[in-house]
Amino acid sequence: MHRIELKVNGIHVHHDVGDNQRLIDFLRDDLRLTGTKEGCSVGECGACTVIVDGKAVCSCLLLAAQCDGAEIVTVEALRHDKVGQRLQAAFVRHGGVQCGFCTPGVLMSAKALLDSTPQPTDAQINDALEGNLCRCTGYAPIIKSIKAVLKPA
Amino acid sequence: METATVGSEVPRTDGMAKVKGLAVYGDDIVMKDMLYGVCRYADIAAGRIDTLDLSEAEKVPGVVRIATWQDIPGEKQIGVVIPDYPPIVDREIAFRGDVVAVVAAESYEAACLAAEKIKISYTPWTPITSVQEAISPGARLIHSDRDNNIINHHHTVKGDIEAGFAASTHIFEREYSVGFQEHAYIEPESITTCYDDNEQIMTVYGSIQNAHRVRGFVAKYLGLPQSKVNVRRSILGGSFGGKDDIIDHLACRSALMTWLTSRPVKMTYNREQSMRESYKRHPYIMKYKIGLDDEARIQAMKIDVLADGGSYAGQTVFVTWRSSVQAAGPYNIPNVRVDVTGVYTNNNYTSAYRGFGAPQVIFANESLIDEVADALGLSPVELRRRNALRQGDTSMAGQVFTEHTVSALEVLEKATSSAEFEEKRQYYARLNAQGGPLRYGIGLALSHRGCSLGAEGLDASSALIQINADASVNISTSVSENGQGLQTTMSMIAAEAFGIGLENVMFSEPDTAMIADGGSTVASRGTLMGGQAILSAANKLKRRMAQAISEKLAVENEEDLVWENGKVFNRRHPYNRLSFQEVANMTRATGANLSAYGWHVAPSIHWDEEKGTGSPYFTWVYGCQIADIIVDTRTGKISINHATAAHDVGKVINKVGFEGQVSGGIAQGMVGYGMLEEFNIEHGEVKSENFDTYLLPTIKDIPPITIIPVENHDKAGPFGAKVLGEPVLELGAAALNNAVSFAMGKRNYALPLTLEQVKLGHPLKKPVRQSELLAESAEKKQVLRLNTLALTRARSLEEALFLLREDPQRRVIAGGTDVLVQARLNVAPVPLVDISGIKALKTITSQPDGNIRIGSGVCFSDLTSHELIAPHYPLLVTACNTIGSLQLRNRATVGGNIVNAAPCADSVPPLIIYDAQVELQRHGAAPRSMPLSDFITGGYKTQLEPGELLTAILLPPPQRHPGLQQRYLQLGRRNALNITRQSFTGQFVVNESGLLTFCRIVDGALFSHPQRLIALEKCLTGRQLNAALIQEGATLLKQMLEEAIGKRWSAPYKVPAGVEMFTQLLEEVLANKSR
């Protein structure tokens, strides 16, 4: 057991976590933040993407114990911030979401990008989303959704 | 028809819950007193169980119940067509995904542990993995209770095939083959079962495509009436036809565990379990023979197909039937004979997958048509134009096409003119004639598809509508939301019918206990059949409302009523209008029922199975897709520059949904099925168990797409709409193949178009012996997961070094992107020291001696963006940016990449070129350092000693040679998320007189580990850089490669591709020497 102290979606959390517990297990099982999804467990699909200290990472490849002191943002927090709300609305309007299982991860990658680069180029959008597999949309509607929240150039 | 809501662009009605992370998917369900269920899989792909010992497993603390064959109270075998599937097997093992026992335990880990402690001994049989072997005389029976290994056979007959060939002056015979395709829904399977607290009936939740089918099978399996089983679907994370049979089986197992324990049970698969057990798209071997006359009119087509049905029948009977009535394509052919045979093997069983027997035959048929056009000196468009079905023609299956608009020519013309097909083809032919390594291609495919189930069985669907007191509307259908946007489409159709705003309609997912079975949400029939059921209910309600308001609006004929913008009026007296609310109130006041049940039965069709002729589907759609590509002949890599898709869907209901389906279909069909997705199974053992080996298209693999909707109103569909989901997937691979074949000037007969398939004309696979596989599987966990870690967190470097000395068995974890992936496989304990919190290892500093010191714990995204690195070490930046994905680069560390020492480690070649040193520290000893090139001694081998930690990488100041060219060439199968197949990293100076005065070349993933190719550098340095020297270097490299890796299975590809990449590298240096 490891005692960790961290901030999840702006809230301070103290918790004991096991040696084998990954960040995704901690979020889904202990905090019941089930918006974050598990698709492959090996960092290939990106459905479990969350933001740790400002960076998009796969929560399946990070032990909860390694997150002591970290600041973590999950999809559940998106509705509390402007960029998040605009992304949510755009994904619904422009077809960026279909089955929705990859969507939390896609949204977190998009948010991490827009937080650091408010006006990304097409190439930067592709770079930010290269680790998020989507089987439904063929990606074009996702790109369209992200572009819809950018200010017109 | 004028429509207000239908045809517009609306946001998804179920979207908000999904983007907020609140939508409840199968695995999100947690219940009080819930147990976790885990399957114990067979260890072999074929054989007989001799003994099954549960004793050790039952002792695992937390285990509540282990179920085997004996525990099943009802029918022990189920199946959509043939009841041959045992959700828990008795004795015979037919494939590696067979389940021998199911464990239910208080925790997931206890269930996994117990599954591993179930001891089984077998008499193994040699798996039969090819259809030819399975049907050869005397072949072992896959199922001992059957007479042979044939699942089924269908045939289609039109005209006189012999007479057709006799009348032909041009006859071609070709054979095509395609492999498995995995659905790869991103959500793995999940089922939760419980007794409903209130009703005390078996209730099933989860990722279920077809709720009524699950209900039927669970009832049979438990021996319950269907009324005592209720299925409530969770939000479904993708299906594509895939969460059908497998979910039936999983639901049976979970319900059994609930039955046996009286407690809720959840069973969720991880990706490996999903890939191992789930069914795939059928591999086909297809023999085509075509005869044409001198006017290039097709006179005869004879087709023989062998379909690998795998271990169980699944829906092979239906899948192969669709193939048998579509295999000759949308052409007017007087004489046709098609034979399709489904065969049992010990591979994964195969069943429904978006396209359902069409993508395979379209690939063969359209590839053949293209080749024939070429041989006859016609353009591919012209040959299709001459032969395509026209209004009133008789299809290959004998159906006279009078009841729908036959738009084969229309989609062909629209797609080819938009893509400038003929012009580009001529232009590309001229470009290709000039030679050079890049070849250009454009290819098309044309298809027709029968809508809905066809003669598979009864085709009917149900819907419920209720109009509430405030005139808001609730709707439900038995066809279901699988992520495709069905709720939105159904809501739009209801809103349109009543002339009200979409915001007034609410779709609710009905339990099976609440609505009649309206058939599965398959065969792209959701919009068509569900929409008609909605209209059936809406029309009943409108009739009742019309009666109630007939006096007020002076209605003589119901048809005169107009329902629009929330108002109802008589078109003969348009100034007298009632609001929808008023109409509802008036109707209710009459005592009429404002809820209605809709039921729609598809128009009648017939199929004579004996004669192989009939009218298989009541309506058809047509599509044409075009791929515009470049092939790099040096490596076989395809770049799709553009795709065009023209599809006749009758009527576009929701523009956003329409475009999303087309784009997703091209990703799965053209890109995935066409060139990336290769499900590797050897001797029945699944080798592609996860997305690191089964490659899906990424965002960087998708071309821009021109989407052309074609709308020919169809009387059989809601507002004229037909179907879309499958037609957009099924022809992309054929179009891609035609483009690649054109570019290469060489026909290709198999999918997927991997690097090897394109370059060599055949796939390359690592040969594996069955004995090796058995040995491997014995060491494998039943459930891959993290359960053996013992983690100690180091707060300082000093502490980390101490911990490593204290127990030299300890391994280091930093980013975890390699360690945790490997630890999931480990059966033995993995003691770890976590160094990720040590700040001292995460800095990049400039040293007084001019060196740059990179802490080993620096992650790649920090490395490549750092001001001391980015401007000065371009090769390092470029190479490291190709590692995995951004998420991985945000965690993976440079130290980890080096210590892991994979031959394909992307940071190593540039670090070697820049003369990097590694710094190694050990507790209580002085640090030592050595060149990185010495540190890595072989594949996954380094000089790191037990107890030692790689603490830093020291980079000397960059080379400042004037005119220095720095080049990096990397090859991966995809454009992102790659494991590097091979790479070259190089530094070169060509002086004013053209001499190559400085030359460093490091390979990646070619030799055993990345290294400077000294012999090659020596051969080149100091000499005039020209074509002759490049050739000399290439010859030397070829020798070196043949010596080092010539005997490997991969050599036939790696050696030539490696040599040609080297040539490309040097040619680029030569071309840029003046700059």
XYZ file of N, CA and C in Angstrom, chain B residues 52-129:
234
model
N -10.045 -32.639 -15.585
C -10.285 -31.242 -15.214
C -10.269 -31.193 -13.691
N -9.314 -30.470 -13.135
C -9.131 -30.466 -11.689
C -9.346 -29.055 -11.145
N -10.414 -28.892 -10.371
C -10.755 -27.566 -9.844
C -10.253 -27.374 -8.412
N -9.650 -28.407 -7.825
C -9.430 -28.389 -6.380
C -8.576 -27.207 -5.925
N -7.464 -26.952 -6.619
C -6.603 -25.839 -6.205
C -7.306 -24.498 -6.405
N -8.043 -24.412 -7.481
C -8.737 -23.162 -7.803
C -9.790 -22.834 -6.755
N -10.467 -23.873 -6.296
C -11.532 -23.639 -5.310
C -10.995 -23.146 -3.977
N -9.687 -23.397 -3.753
C -9.087 -22.958 -2.491
C -8.682 -21.494 -2.499
N -8.698 -20.863 -3.647
C -8.277 -19.460 -3.705
C -9.267 -18.618 -2.899
N -8.753 -17.850 -1.920
C -9.668 -17.058 -1.086
C -10.515 -16.120 -1.951
N -11.782 -16.103 -1.682
C -12.667 -15.216 -2.429
C -13.441 -15.910 -3.526
N -13.033 -17.126 -3.867
C -13.762 -17.841 -4.922
C -15.109 -18.305 -4.371
N -16.156 -18.014 -5.095
C -17.493 -18.363 -4.636
C -18.028 -19.586 -5.391
N -17.731 -19.657 -6.659
C -18.279 -20.768 -7.433
C -17.491 -20.931 -8.729
N -17.260 -22.156 -9.116
C -16.674 -22.436 -10.425
C -17.663 -23.318 -11.165
N -18.033 -22.908 -12.360
C -19.034 -23.664 -13.115
C -18.395 -24.380 -14.289
N -18.851 -25.590 -14.519
C -18.449 -26.335 -15.715
C -19.703 -26.833 -16.416
N -19.478 -27.604 -17.457
C -20.548 -28.150 -18.315
C -21.709 -28.758 -17.517
N -21.364 -29.483 -16.456
C -22.413 -30.171 -15.683
C -23.404 -29.211 -15.046
N -22.978 -27.977 -14.840
C -23.812 -27.042 -14.075
C -24.881 -26.333 -14.901
N -24.884 -26.600 -16.208
C -25.815 -25.852 -17.070
C -27.204 -26.476 -16.968
N -28.202 -25.712 -16.526
C -29.524 -26.317 -16.327
C -30.324 -26.502 -17.618
N -30.027 -25.743 -18.644
C -30.849 -25.801 -19.855
C -30.098 -26.413 -21.026
N -30.338 -25.856 -22.225
C -29.674 -26.371 -23.426
C -28.203 -25.985 -23.390
N -27.346 -26.950 -23.647
C -25.925 -26.702 -23.431
C -25.213 -26.140 -24.649
N -25.863 -26.221 -25.775
C -25.281 -25.652 -26.998
C -26.289 -24.703 -27.625
N -25.809 -23.566 -28.082
C -26.696 -22.595 -28.712
C -26.080 -22.142 -30.027
N -26.812 -21.368 -30.792
C -26.274 -20.862 -32.055
C -27.364 -20.163 -32.821
N -26.983 -19.137 -33.581
C -27.962 -18.344 -34.317
C -28.645 -19.194 -35.384
N -27.870 -20.042 -36.068
C -28.446 -20.875 -37.108
C -28.347 -22.352 -36.725
N -27.117 -22.780 -36.390
C -26.894 -24.174 -35.998
C -26.499 -24.172 -34.524
N -27.195 -24.887 -33.662
C -26.842 -24.846 -32.232
C -25.627 -25.719 -31.943
N -24.448 -25.233 -32.340
C -23.235 -26.030 -32.146
C -22.259 -25.391 -31.162
N -22.629 -24.236 -30.580
C -21.668 -23.511 -29.735
C -21.928 -23.799 -28.263
N -20.960 -24.365 -27.567
C -21.109 -24.553 -26.129
C -20.468 -23.373 -25.394
N -21.235 -22.495 -24.756
C -20.609 -21.385 -24.009
C -19.621 -21.898 -22.975
N -19.881 -23.115 -22.431
C -18.863 -23.833 -21.659
C -18.777 -25.221 -22.294
N -17.546 -25.636 -22.647
C -17.432 -26.886 -23.408
C -17.556 -28.096 -22.493
N -17.868 -29.230 -23.124
C -17.868 -30.497 -22.391
C -16.462 -31.084 -22.459
N -16.144 -31.765 -23.551
C -14.818 -32.397 -23.646
C -14.034 -31.926 -24.862
N -14.739 -31.656 -25.948
C -14.016 -31.356 -27.191
C -13.629 -29.885 -27.271
N -12.387 -29.661 -27.660
C -11.899 -28.298 -27.858
C -11.831 -28.041 -29.363
N -12.505 -26.985 -29.814
C -12.524 -26.683 -31.241
C -11.735 -25.434 -31.599
N -11.459 -24.590 -30.631
C -10.571 -23.444 -30.882
C -10.050 -22.904 -29.568
N -9.056 -22.043 -29.683
C -8.327 -21.543 -28.525
C -9.211 -20.681 -27.622
N -10.337 -20.203 -28.157
C -11.233 -19.369 -27.365
C -12.318 -20.163 -26.655
N -12.236 -21.488 -26.721
C -13.226 -22.297 -25.999
C -13.066 -22.104 -24.501
N -14.192 -22.066 -23.804
C -14.179 -21.857 -22.358
C -14.480 -23.182 -21.666
N -13.586 -23.561 -20.763
C -13.721 -24.844 -20.082
C -14.477 -24.682 -18.766
N -14.268 -23.552 -18.121
C -14.929 -23.312 -16.830
C -15.056 -21.804 -16.629
N -15.973 -21.420 -15.748
C -16.115 -20.004 -15.403
C -16.028 -19.874 -13.888
N -15.217 -18.885 -13.451
C -15.033 -18.661 -12.022
C -15.794 -17.405 -11.621
N -16.482 -17.455 -10.490
C -17.047 -16.228 -9.921
C -16.430 -16.046 -8.542
N -15.922 -14.836 -8.296
C -15.226 -14.599 -7.025
C -15.535 -13.201 -6.529
N -15.176 -12.985 -5.267
C -15.455 -11.690 -4.638
C -14.653 -10.555 -5.272
N -13.484 -10.891 -5.804
C -12.696 -9.855 -6.474
C -12.266 -10.365 -7.844
N -11.959 -9.430 -8.711
C -11.506 -9.778 -10.060
C -10.214 -10.571 -9.965
N -9.312 -10.124 -9.108
C -8.018 -10.786 -9.002
C -8.188 -12.231 -8.514
N -9.069 -12.442 -7.562
C -9.285 -13.812 -7.071
C -9.819 -14.688 -8.197
N -10.717 -14.152 -8.999
C -11.277 -14.921 -10.113
C -10.182 -15.258 -11.127
N -9.310 -14.293 -11.408
C -8.213 -14.527 -12.357
C -7.264 -15.598 -11.820
N -6.903 -15.461 -10.548
C -5.983 -16.423 -9.937
C -6.555 -17.832 -9.984
N -7.827 -17.927 -9.647
C -8.469 -19.242 -9.639
C -8.488 -19.835 -11.044
N -8.778 -18.994 -12.035
C -8.801 -19.478 -13.423
C -7.447 -20.088 -13.781
N -6.388 -19.484 -13.241
C -5.050 -19.994 -13.547
C -4.737 -21.286 -12.809
N -5.442 -21.513 -11.726
C -5.156 -22.721 -10.938
C -6.031 -23.912 -11.340
N -6.894 -23.718 -12.306
C -7.673 -24.855 -12.814
C -6.746 -25.682 -13.701
N -6.573 -26.936 -13.328
C -5.632 -27.791 -14.065
C -6.395 -28.661 -15.055
N -5.931 -28.616 -16.288
C -6.605 -29.404 -17.323
C -5.559 -30.254 -18.046
N -5.854 -31.515 -18.252
C -4.976 -32.296 -19.131
C -5.766 -32.679 -20.379
N -5.038 -32.760 -21.475
C -5.694 -32.930 -22.775
C -5.055 -34.064 -23.562
N -5.799 -34.538 -24.528
C -5.203 -35.247 -25.656
C -5.276 -34.272 -26.817
N -4.155 -33.641 -27.147
C -4.230 -32.620 -28.197
C -4.265 -33.243 -29.590
N -4.943 -32.575 -30.493
C -4.950 -32.962 -31.902
C -4.265 -31.858 -32.689
N -3.735 -32.208 -33.843
C -3.141 -31.169 -34.685
C -4.275 -30.289 -35.213
N -4.223 -29.005 -34.924
C -5.327 -28.151 -35.379
C -5.419 -28.135 -36.908
N -6.629 -28.133 -37.392
C -6.853 -27.958 -38.836
C -7.115 -26.474 -39.055
N -6.234 -25.844 -39.805
C -6.346 -24.389 -39.894
C -6.543 -23.893 -41.320
